[in-house]
Coordinates of C-alpha atoms in Angstrom, one line a residue:
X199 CA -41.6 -6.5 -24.4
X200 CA -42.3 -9.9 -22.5
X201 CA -44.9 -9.9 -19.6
X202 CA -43.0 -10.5 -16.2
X203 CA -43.5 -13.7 -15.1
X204 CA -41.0 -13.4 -12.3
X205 CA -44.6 -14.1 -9.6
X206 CA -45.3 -17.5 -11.8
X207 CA -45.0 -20.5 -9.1
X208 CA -42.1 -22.2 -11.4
X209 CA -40.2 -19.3 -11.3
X210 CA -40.3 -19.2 -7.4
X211 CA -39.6 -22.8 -7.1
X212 CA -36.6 -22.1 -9.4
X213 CA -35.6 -19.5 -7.5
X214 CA -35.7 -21.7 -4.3
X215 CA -33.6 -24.2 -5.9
X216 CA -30.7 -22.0 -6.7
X217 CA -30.9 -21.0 -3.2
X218 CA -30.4 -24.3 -1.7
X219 CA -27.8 -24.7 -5.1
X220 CA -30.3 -27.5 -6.5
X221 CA -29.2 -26.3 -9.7
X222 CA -30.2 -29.4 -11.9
X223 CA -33.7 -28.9 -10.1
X224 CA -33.9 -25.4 -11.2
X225 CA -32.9 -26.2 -14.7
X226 CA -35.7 -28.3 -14.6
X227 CA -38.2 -26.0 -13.4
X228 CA -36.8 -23.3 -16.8
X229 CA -37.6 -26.1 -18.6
X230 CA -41.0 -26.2 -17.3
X231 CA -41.4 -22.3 -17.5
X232 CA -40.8 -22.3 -21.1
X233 CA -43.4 -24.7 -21.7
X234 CA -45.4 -23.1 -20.0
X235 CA -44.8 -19.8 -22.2
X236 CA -42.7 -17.8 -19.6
X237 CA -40.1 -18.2 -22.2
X238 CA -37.9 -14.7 -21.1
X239 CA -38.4 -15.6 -17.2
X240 CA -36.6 -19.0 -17.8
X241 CA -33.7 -17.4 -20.0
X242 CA -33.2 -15.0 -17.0
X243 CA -33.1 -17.8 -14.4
X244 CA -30.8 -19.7 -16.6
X245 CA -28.3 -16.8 -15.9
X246 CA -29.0 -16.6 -12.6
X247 CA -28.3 -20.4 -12.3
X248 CA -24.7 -19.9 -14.4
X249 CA -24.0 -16.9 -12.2
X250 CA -24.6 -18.6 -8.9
X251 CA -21.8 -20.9 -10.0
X252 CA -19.5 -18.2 -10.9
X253 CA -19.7 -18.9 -14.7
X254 CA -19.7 -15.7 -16.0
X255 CA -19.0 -16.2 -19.8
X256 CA -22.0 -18.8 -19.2
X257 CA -24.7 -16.6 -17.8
X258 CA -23.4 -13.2 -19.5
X259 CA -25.6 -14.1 -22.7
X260 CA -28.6 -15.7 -21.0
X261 CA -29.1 -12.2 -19.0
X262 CA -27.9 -9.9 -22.0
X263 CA -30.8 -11.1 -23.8
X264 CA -33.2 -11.4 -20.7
X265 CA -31.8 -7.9 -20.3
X266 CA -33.0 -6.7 -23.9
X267 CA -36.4 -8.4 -24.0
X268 CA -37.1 -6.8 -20.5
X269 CA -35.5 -3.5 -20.0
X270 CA -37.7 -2.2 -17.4
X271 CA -36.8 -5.4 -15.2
X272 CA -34.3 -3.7 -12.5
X273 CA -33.4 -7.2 -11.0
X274 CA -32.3 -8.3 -14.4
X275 CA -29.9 -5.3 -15.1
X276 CA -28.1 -5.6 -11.2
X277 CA -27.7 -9.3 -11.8
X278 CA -26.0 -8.2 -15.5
X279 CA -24.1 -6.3 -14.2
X280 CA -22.5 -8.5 -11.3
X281 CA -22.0 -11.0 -14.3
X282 CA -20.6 -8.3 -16.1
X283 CA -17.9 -7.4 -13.1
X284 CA -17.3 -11.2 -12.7
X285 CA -15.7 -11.1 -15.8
X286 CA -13.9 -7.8 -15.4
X287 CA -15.8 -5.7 -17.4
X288 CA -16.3 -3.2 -14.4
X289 CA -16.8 -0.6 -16.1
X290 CA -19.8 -1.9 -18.3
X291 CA -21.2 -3.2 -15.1
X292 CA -20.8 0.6 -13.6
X293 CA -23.3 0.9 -16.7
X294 CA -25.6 -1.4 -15.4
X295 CA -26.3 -0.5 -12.1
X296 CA -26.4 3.0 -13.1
X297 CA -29.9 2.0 -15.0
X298 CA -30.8 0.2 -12.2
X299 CA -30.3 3.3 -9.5
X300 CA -31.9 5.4 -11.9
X301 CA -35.4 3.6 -12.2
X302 CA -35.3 2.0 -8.9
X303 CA -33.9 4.5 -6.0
X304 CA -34.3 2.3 -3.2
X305 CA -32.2 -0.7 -4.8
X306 CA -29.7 -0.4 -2.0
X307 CA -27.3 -3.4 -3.6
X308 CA -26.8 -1.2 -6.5
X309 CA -26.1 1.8 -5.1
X310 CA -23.5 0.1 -3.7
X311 CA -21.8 -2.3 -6.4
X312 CA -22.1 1.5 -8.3
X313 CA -20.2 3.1 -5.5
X314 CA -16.7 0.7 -5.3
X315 CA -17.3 0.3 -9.5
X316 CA -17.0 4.4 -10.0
X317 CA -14.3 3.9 -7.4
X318 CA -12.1 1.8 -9.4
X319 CA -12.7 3.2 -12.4
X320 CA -13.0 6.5 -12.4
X321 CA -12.1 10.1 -11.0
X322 CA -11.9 11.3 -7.7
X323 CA -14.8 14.0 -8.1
X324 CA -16.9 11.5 -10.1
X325 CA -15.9 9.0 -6.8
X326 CA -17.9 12.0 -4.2
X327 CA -20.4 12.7 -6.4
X328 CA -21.9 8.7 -6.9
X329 CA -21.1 8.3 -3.2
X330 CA -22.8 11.4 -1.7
X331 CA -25.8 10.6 -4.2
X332 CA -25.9 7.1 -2.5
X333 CA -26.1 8.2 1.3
X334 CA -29.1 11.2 0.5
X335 CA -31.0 8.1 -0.5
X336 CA -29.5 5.5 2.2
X337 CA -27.7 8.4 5.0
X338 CA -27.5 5.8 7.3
X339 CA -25.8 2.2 5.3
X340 CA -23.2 1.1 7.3
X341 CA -21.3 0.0 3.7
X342 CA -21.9 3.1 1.9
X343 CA -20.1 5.2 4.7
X344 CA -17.7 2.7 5.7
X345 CA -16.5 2.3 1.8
X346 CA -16.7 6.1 1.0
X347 CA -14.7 6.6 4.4
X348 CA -12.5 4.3 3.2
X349 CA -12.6 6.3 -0.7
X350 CA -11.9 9.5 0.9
X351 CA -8.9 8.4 3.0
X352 CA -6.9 6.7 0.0
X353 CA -7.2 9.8 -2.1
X354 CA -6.0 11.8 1.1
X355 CA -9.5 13.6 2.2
X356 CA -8.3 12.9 5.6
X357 CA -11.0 15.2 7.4
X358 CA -13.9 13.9 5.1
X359 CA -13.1 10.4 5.7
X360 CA -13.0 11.3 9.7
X361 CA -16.1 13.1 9.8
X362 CA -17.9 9.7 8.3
X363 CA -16.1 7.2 10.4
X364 CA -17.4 9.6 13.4
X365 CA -21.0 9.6 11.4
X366 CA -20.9 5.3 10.8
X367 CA -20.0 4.7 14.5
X368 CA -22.6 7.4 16.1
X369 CA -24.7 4.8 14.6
X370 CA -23.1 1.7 14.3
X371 CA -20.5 1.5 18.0
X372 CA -20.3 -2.2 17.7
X373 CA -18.4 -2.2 14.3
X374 CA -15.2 -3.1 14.6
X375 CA -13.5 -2.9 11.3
X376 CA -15.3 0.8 11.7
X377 CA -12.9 1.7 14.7
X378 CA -9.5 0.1 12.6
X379 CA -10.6 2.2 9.7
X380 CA -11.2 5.3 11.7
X381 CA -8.1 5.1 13.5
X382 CA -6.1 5.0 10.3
X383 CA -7.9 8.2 9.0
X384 CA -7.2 9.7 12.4
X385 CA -3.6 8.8 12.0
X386 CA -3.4 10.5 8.2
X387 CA -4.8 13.1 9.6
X388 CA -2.1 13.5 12.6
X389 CA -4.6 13.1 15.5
X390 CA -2.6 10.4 17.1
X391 CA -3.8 10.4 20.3
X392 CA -7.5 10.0 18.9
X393 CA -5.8 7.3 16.5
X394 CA -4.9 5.0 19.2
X395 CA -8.2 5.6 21.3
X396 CA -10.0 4.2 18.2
X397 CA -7.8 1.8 17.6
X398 CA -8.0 0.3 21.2
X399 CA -11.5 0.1 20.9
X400 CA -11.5 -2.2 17.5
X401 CA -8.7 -4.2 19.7
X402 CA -11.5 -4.6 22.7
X403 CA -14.7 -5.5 20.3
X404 CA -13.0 -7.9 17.7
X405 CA -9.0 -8.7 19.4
X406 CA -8.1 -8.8 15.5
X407 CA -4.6 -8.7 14.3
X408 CA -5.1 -6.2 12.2
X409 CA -6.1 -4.2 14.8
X410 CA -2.9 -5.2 16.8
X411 CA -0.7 -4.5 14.0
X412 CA -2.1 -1.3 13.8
X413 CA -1.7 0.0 17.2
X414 CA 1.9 -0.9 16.0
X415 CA 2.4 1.4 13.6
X416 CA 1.1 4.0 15.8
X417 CA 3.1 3.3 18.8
X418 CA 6.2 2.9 16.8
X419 CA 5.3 6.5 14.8
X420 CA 5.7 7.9 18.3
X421 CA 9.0 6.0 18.8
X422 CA 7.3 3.8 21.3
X423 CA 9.2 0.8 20.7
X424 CA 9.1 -1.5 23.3
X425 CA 4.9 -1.4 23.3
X426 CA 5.1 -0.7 19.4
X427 CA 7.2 -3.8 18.6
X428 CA 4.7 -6.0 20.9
X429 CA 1.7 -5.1 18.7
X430 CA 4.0 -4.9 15.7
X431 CA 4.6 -8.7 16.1
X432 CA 1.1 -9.6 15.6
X433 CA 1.9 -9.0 11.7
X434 CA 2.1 -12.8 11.1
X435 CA -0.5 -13.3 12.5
X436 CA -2.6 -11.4 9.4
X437 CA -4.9 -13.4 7.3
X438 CA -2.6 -12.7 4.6
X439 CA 0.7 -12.8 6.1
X440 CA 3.2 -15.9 4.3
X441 CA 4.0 -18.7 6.2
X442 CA 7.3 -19.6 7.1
X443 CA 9.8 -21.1 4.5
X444 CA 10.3 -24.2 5.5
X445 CA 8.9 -26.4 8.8
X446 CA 10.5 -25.3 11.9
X447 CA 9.2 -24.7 15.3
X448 CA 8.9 -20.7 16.5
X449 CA 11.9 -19.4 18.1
X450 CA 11.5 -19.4 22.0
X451 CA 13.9 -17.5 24.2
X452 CA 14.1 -21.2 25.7
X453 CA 16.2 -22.4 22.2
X454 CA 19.8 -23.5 23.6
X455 CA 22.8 -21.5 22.5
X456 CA 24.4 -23.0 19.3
X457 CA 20.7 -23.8 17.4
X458 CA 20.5 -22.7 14.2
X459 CA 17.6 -20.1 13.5
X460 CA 16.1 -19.0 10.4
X461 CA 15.3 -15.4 10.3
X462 CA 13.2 -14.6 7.8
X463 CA 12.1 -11.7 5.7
X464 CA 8.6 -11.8 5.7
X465 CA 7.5 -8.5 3.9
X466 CA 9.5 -6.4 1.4
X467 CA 12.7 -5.8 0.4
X468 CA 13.4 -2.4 2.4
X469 CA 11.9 -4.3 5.6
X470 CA 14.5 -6.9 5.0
X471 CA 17.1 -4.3 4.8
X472 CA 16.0 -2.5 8.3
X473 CA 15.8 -6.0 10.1
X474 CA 18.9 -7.4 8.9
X475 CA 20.3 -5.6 11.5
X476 CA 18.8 -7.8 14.2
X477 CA 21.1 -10.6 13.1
X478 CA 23.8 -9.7 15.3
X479 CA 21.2 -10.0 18.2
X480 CA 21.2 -13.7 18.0
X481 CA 24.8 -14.3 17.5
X482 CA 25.6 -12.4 20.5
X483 CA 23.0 -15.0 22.4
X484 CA 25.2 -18.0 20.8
X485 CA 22.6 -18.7 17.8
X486 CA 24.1 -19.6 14.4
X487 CA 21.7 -17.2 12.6
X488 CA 20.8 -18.2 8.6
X489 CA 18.2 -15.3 7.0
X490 CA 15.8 -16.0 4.2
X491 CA 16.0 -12.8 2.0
X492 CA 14.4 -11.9 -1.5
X493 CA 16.8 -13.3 -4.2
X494 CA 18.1 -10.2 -5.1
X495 CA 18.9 -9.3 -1.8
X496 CA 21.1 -12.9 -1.3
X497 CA 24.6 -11.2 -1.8
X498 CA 23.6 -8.1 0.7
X499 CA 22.4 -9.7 3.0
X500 CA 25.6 -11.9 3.2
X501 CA 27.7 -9.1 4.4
X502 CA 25.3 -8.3 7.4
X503 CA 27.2 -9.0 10.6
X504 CA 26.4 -12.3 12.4
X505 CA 25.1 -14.2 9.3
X506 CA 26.1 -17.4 8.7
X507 CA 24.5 -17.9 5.6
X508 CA 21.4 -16.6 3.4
X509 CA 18.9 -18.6 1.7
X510 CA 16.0 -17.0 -1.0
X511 CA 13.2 -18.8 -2.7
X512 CA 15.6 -20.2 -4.7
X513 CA 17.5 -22.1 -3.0
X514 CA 16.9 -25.6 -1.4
X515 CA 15.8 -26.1 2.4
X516 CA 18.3 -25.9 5.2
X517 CA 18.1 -27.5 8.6
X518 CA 17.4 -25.1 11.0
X519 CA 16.2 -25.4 14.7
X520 CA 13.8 -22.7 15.0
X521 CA 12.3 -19.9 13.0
X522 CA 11.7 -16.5 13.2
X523 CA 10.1 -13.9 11.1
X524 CA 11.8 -10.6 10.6
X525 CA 8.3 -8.4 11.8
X526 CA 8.0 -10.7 15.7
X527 CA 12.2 -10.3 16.0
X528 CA 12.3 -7.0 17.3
X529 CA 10.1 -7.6 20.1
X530 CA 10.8 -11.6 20.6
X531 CA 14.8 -9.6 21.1
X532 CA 14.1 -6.5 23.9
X533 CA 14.2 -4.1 20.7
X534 CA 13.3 -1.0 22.7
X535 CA 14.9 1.8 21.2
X536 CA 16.5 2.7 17.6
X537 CA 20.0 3.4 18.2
X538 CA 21.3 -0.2 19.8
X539 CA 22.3 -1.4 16.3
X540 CA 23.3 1.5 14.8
X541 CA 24.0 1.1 11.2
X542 CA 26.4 1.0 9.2
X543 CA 25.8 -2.9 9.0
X544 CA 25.9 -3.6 5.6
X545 CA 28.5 -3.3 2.7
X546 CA 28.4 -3.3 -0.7
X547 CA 30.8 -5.3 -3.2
X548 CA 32.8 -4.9 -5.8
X549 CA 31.0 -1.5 -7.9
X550 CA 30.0 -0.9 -11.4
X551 CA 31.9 1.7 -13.0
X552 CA 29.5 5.1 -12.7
X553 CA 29.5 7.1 -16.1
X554 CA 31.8 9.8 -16.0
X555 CA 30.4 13.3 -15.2
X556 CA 30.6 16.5 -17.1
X557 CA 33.9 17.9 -16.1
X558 CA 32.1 20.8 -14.7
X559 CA 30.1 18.6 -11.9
X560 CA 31.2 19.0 -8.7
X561 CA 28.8 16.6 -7.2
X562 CA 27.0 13.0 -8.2
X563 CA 23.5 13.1 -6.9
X564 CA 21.3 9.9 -7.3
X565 CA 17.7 9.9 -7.6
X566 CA 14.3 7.7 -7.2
X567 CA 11.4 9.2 -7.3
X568 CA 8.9 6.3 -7.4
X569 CA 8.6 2.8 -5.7
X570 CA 6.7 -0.5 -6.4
X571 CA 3.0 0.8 -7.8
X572 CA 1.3 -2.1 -6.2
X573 CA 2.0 -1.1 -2.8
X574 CA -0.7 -0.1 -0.9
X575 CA 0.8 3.4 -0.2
X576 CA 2.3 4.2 -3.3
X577 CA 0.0 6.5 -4.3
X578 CA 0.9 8.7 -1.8
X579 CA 4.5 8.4 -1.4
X580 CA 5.8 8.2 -5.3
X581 CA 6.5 11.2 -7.4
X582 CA 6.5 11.6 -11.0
X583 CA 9.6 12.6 -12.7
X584 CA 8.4 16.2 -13.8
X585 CA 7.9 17.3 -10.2
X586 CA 11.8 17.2 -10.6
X587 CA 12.3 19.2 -12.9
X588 CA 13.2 22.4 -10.8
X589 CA 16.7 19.9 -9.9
X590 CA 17.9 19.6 -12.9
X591 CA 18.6 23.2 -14.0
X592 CA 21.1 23.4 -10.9
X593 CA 24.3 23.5 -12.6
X594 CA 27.5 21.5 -11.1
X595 CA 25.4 18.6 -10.7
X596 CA 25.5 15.4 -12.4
X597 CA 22.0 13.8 -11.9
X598 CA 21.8 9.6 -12.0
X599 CA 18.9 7.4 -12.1
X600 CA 18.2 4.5 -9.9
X601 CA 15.0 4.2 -11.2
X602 CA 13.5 0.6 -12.6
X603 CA 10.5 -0.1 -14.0
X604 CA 8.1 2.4 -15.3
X605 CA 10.2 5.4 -14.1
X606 CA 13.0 4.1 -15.9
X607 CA 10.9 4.2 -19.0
X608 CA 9.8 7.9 -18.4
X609 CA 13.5 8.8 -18.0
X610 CA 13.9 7.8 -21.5
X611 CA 10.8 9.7 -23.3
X612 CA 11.3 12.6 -20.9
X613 CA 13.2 16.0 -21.8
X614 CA 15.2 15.3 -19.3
X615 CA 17.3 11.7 -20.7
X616 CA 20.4 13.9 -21.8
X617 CA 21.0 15.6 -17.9
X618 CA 20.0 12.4 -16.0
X619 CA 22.2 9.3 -16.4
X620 CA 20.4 5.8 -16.4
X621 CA 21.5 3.4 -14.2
X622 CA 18.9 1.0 -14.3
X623 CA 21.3 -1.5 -16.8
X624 CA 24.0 -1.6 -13.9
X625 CA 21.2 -2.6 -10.7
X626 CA 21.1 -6.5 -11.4
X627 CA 20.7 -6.8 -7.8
X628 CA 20.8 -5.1 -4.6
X629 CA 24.7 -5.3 -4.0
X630 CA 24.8 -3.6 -7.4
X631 CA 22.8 -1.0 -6.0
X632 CA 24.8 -0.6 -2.5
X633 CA 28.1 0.1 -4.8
X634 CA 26.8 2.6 -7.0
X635 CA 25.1 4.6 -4.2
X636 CA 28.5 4.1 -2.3
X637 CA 30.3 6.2 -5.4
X638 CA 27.5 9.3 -4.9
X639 CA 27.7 12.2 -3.0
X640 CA 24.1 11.7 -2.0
X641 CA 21.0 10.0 -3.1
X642 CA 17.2 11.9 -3.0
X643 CA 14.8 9.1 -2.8
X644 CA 11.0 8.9 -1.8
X645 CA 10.4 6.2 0.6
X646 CA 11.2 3.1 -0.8
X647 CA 13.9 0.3 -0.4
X648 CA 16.7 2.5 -1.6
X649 CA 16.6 5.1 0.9
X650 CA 16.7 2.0 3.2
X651 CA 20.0 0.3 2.0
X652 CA 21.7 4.1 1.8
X653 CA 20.9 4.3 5.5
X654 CA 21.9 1.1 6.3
X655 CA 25.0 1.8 4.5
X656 CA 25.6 5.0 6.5
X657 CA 25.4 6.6 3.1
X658 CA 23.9 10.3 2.8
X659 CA 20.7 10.7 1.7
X660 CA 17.5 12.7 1.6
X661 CA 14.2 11.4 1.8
X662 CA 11.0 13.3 0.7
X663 CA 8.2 11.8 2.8
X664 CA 4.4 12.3 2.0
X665 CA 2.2 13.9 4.6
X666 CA 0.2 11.9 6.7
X667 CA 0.5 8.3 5.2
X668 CA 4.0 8.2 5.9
X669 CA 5.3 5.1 7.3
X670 CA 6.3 4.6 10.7
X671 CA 10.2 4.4 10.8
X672 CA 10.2 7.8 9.6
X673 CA 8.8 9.5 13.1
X674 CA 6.8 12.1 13.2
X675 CA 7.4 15.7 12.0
X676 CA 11.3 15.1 12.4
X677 CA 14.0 16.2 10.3
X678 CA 16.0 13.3 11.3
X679 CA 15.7 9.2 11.6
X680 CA 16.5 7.5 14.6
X681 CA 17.4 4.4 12.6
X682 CA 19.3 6.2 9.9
X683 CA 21.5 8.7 11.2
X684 CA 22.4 9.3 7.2
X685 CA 19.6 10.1 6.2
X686 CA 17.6 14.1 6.3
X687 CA 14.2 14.1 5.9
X688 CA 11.8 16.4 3.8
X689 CA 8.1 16.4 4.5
X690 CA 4.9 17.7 2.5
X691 CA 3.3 19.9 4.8
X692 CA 0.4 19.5 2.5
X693 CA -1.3 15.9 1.1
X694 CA 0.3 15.7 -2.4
X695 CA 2.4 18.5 -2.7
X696 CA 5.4 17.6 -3.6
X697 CA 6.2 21.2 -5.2
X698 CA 7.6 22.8 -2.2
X699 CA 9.1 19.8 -1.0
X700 CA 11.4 19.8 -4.3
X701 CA 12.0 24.0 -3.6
X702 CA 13.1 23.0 -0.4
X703 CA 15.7 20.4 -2.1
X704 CA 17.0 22.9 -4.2
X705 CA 17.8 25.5 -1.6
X706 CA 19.5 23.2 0.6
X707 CA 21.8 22.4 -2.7
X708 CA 22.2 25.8 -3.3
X709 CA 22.9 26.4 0.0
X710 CA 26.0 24.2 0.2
X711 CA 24.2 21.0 2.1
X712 CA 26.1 18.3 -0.5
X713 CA 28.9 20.1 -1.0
X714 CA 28.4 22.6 -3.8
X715 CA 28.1 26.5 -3.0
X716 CA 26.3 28.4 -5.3
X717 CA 27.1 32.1 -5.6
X718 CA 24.8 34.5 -3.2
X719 CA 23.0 31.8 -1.4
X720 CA 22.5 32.0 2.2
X721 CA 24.5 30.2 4.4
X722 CA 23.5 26.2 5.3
X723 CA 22.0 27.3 9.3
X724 CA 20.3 30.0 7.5
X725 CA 16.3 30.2 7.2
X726 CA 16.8 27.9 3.3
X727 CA 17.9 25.0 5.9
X728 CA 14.9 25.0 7.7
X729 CA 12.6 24.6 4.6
X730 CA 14.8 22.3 3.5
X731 CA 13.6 20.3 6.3
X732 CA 9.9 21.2 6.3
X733 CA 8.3 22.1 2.9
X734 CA 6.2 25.6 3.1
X735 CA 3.6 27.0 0.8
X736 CA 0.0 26.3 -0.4
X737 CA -0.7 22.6 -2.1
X738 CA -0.7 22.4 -5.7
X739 CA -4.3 21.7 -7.7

C-alpha cells in the first residue's frame, strides 16, 4: 500500500489547476509528483484530470489502479465510482460508493450518488432501506429528503413521500422545487385542496412554469377549466417543451379572419386526439386552420371538422400566418367547459377486415392493457396481461388485441394467444385503428391514446384508471368523462391494484353492460354496477 501523498504541495497545486480547468498545468504538476516519488498520487490526479473533462473511458483506468494501490483512500473510490456511472456502469458505481459510506459515514456526496444509484437499479425495499440509512446519518439534507420524497411518490408511497416533503420544508420553506414536488404527492394522495396551497406557494417563491403547469393539472382534475386552461398553457413554456414546427408568429386574437394558422400537436398522440377538436374553433372565427400531427395520426386527423389540411414531421413547410400549440389553444379559445365540442369529431376510413369470431361470440371486445413505457406515468397506469386473465374465461366473448410493442409480444408467449386475437399486423396507423375499434362492441383500455380516439369516435369503451396518478381529463372519482361521453370509467381504489378493478369488469359483463347476459346475474342497476364503476377490496402484495 502507497503512502498518501494527497497533503504533498504538488498535489494541491494540481488540484488547484483542475479547478480553474488548467489541465495542461496540472498534467504538469503529475509529472512533477512522480518525480518526486508520489507515483500513486499522480496516477489518481491523472483520473481526476480525464474525469473533469468528462472522459470516462480515459480516467476509468488511471483511478481503478489508484483505486487498488490505495483501498483505504475514500476520495479515490467516490471519484471511481462517478467515472464508473459516467460510463453507465451504475451499478458498479452503486459498488463504489457503498465502500466509501461504509469506511467514511460522514461522506455526504456518497450517500447521496448511493441513494439515486440503488434507485435506478434496484428494488423498492432495497430503495427505503439505503435511503432511511442515509437521513439517520444526514436527517436534515435537503437532497436526501427531497430525492427519497421524490422515490417514495413514483413507487406510490403517497403518505411517506408527504410526510418528508412536510419534514424538507419545516426546514427548508424557501425551496421551491420542494413546494412543486409536495404538491404532486399531495395530489396522488387526493388532498387537493392542500395540493394547490403547495403548489401556489412554489408559484410565489420561483414563478416557474412547471409550477404553472401544475396548478393546471390540478385545476383541470377539479373540472376547473377556465383557470385550469390558463395555467395549463404555460406547458410551452417548459424547459423541455418543442418548439414550434416551422417560423411563425404566436396566434393573437388580433389575427384577421381568413389567416392561415398552424395548430400544432405539441405532446403525444392521445393529446393530439383530445385537441383536435379545437379545430372547429378557429374555422368558426374565419381562420383556415392547418394541424401538425404525429405521422401516423396524418389520415385521422384529416377527417377532424374544420381542417384544411394536416402536415407531420414529414412533410415539407407550409405558409402559415400564425401558430399555435395544441396545450395554449384551449385557453387562447374561451375553453371553459368540456361539453362545447362534444365529440364525435373524428371518423375512421375504410376498415380492415376483423378475424371472424367463434360462432358462439355474441360480443367483440378489444383490449390494451399497456401504453408507451417511457412515459413518465406508465408505471402506474399499465397493466400486465395476466392481471386479465379473470376476462378471458367469460364465454360468448371474442377477445382482440390492440396491443403493439412489448404487449404484443406477451400475447404471443402467453397462454392466452389461442382466445385473444392479434391485431397488431392490421394498426399501420391510427385510422387503422379508428376502423377496427369502430367494428367492436367495446374496447377496455388503460389510459392511453386508444381510449382517447374511441371517445373521440363516440365509440364505447371502458377505461381502468390507476389511483391517484391518474391524469387530469379523467376527473376525479367519477364514473363518467366530461369529454367522452363513450367512455365508463373504472378506478383502483387502491395504488396498484388492478385485481378488483378487472372483478369489477367482469361483473358488469356478466351483468349484461355490453350486451351479453349471463345466466343468474344480477340485473345492470344492481349493486355489480356499482363496483363496476369503483373497484372494492384490499390491494394485492
Amino acid at each position: 500500500m502507497a503512502d498518501d501523498d494527497s497533503g504533498h504541495p504538488l498535489a494541491q497545486s494540481a488540484i488547484e489547476q483542475i479547478g480553474r480547468r488548467d489541465f495542461a498545468a496540472a498534467l504538469a504538476s503529475c509529472d512533477r509528483l512522480t518525480e518526486a516519488g508520489a507515483t500513486a498520487e499522480a496516477i489518481y490526479l491523472r483520473g481526476i484530470i480525464f474525469l473533469s473533462q468528462a472522459d470516462n473511458q480515459a480516467s476509468l483506468p488511471l483511478l481503478r489502479d489508484a483505486q487498488q494501490i490505495m483501498p483505504d483512500r475514500a476520495d479515490i473510490a467516490y471519484n471511481l465510482g462517478v467515472a464508473l456511472r459516467g460510463a453507465g456502469r451504475l451499478e458498479e458505481a452503486a459498488d463504489m460508493w457503498r465502500q466509501v459510506t461504509s469506511r467514511a459515514p460522514d461522506h455526504l456526496d456518497a450517500w447521496r450518488n448511493l441513494c439515486r444509484a440503488v434507485d435506478e437499479t434496484a428494488g423498492e425495499r432495497q430503495t427505503l432501506g439505503t435511503y432511511r440509512a442515509a437521513l439517520c446519518l444526514h436527517p436534515s439534507d435537503r437532497i436526501l429528503l427531497f430525492n427519497f420524497a421524490n422515490s417514495c411518490h413514483r413507487q406510490g408511497r403517497s403518505t411517506e413521500a408527504v410526510d418528508l416533503h412536510s419534514r424538507l420544508l419545516k426546514t427548508y420553506p424557501t425551496f421551491a422545487d420542494g413546494w412543486t414536488n409536495a404538491g404532486l404527492a399531495l395530489k396522488s394522495a387526493g388532498m387537493m385542496e392542500a395540493a394547490e396551497q403547495c403548489t401556489r406557494q412554489a408559484i410565489q417563491l420561483s414563478d416557474s412554469a412547471l409550477a404553472h403547469f401544475n396548478l393546471g393539472l390540478l385545476l383541470l382534475a377539479q373540472g376547473r377549466f377556465a383557470e385550469g386552461f390558463a395555467e395549463y398553457a404555460w406547458r410551452h413554456r417548459l424547459p423541455d417543451a418543442p418548439p414550434p414546427p416551422w417560423p411563425a408568429p404566436f396566434w393573437s386574437a388580433a389575427l384577421p379572419a381568413g389567416s392561415r394558422v398552424l395548430l400544432w400537436s405539441d405532446q403525444g398522440a392521445g393529446d393530439a386526439i383530445q385537441f383536435l377538436r379545437l379545430a372547429r374553433t378557429l374555422v368558426d372565427r374565419g381562420y383556415q386552420t392547418l394541424v401538425f400531427v404525429q405521422s401516423g395520426l396524418k389520415d385521422l386527423a384529416a377527417t377532424a371538422p374544420g381542417v384544411a389540411g394536416v402536415v407531420t414531421p414529414a412533410d415539407p413547410p407550409r405558409l402559415v400566418d400564425a401558430h399555435l400549440p395544441m396545450s395554449a389553444a384551449p385557453h387562447l379559445l374561451g375553453l371553459d367547459h368540456a361539453g362545447a365540442l362534444s365529440p364525435p369529431y373524428l371518423a375512421s376510413g375504410k376498415p380492415p377486415a376483423l378475424p371472424s369470431p367463434p360462432r358462439q361470440a355474441r360480443a367483440r371486445i378489444g383490449l390494451v392493457w399497456a401504453g408507451n413505457p417511457e412515459h413518465a406515468n406508465d408505471r402506474n397506469r399499465s397493466m400486465r396481461l395476466v392481471d386479465l386473465a379473470p376476462l378471458f374465461s367469460l364465454p360468448k366473448i371474442a377477445w382482440y388485441s390492440l396491443q403493439l410493442g412489448k404487449g404484443a409480444e406477451d400475447l404471443a408467449a402467453s397462454p392466452w394467444k389461442g382466445r385473444v386475437s392479434d391485431l397488431s399486423p392490421l394498426l399501420r396507423d391510427w385510422s387503422a385503428t379508428a376502423a377496427l375499434i369502430g367494428q367492436l362492441d367495446l374496447l377496455i383500455s388503460v389510459d392511453t391514446a386508444v381510449a382517447h380516439l374511441a371517445g373521440a369516435l363516440g365509440r364505447p369503451a371502458w377505461v381502468l384508471l390507476p389511483k391517484g396518478n391518474t391524469d387530469w381529463r379523467w376527473g376525479i372519482d367519477t364514473a363518467t368523462s366530461e369529454w367522452y361521453p363513450s367512455l365508463r370509467l373504472f378506478r383502483q381504489m387502491h395504488p396498484g391494484d388492478w385485481r378488483t378493478v378487472v372483478e369489477a369488469v367482469a361483473i358488469a359483463i356478466r351483468c349484461g353492460a355490453v350486451g351479453v347476459k349471463f345466466p343468474g346475474a344480477n340485473g345492470p342497476d344492481s349493486e355489480a354496477r356499482h363496483l363496476s364503476v369503483r373497484s372494492t377490496g384490499s390491494p394485492t402484495n
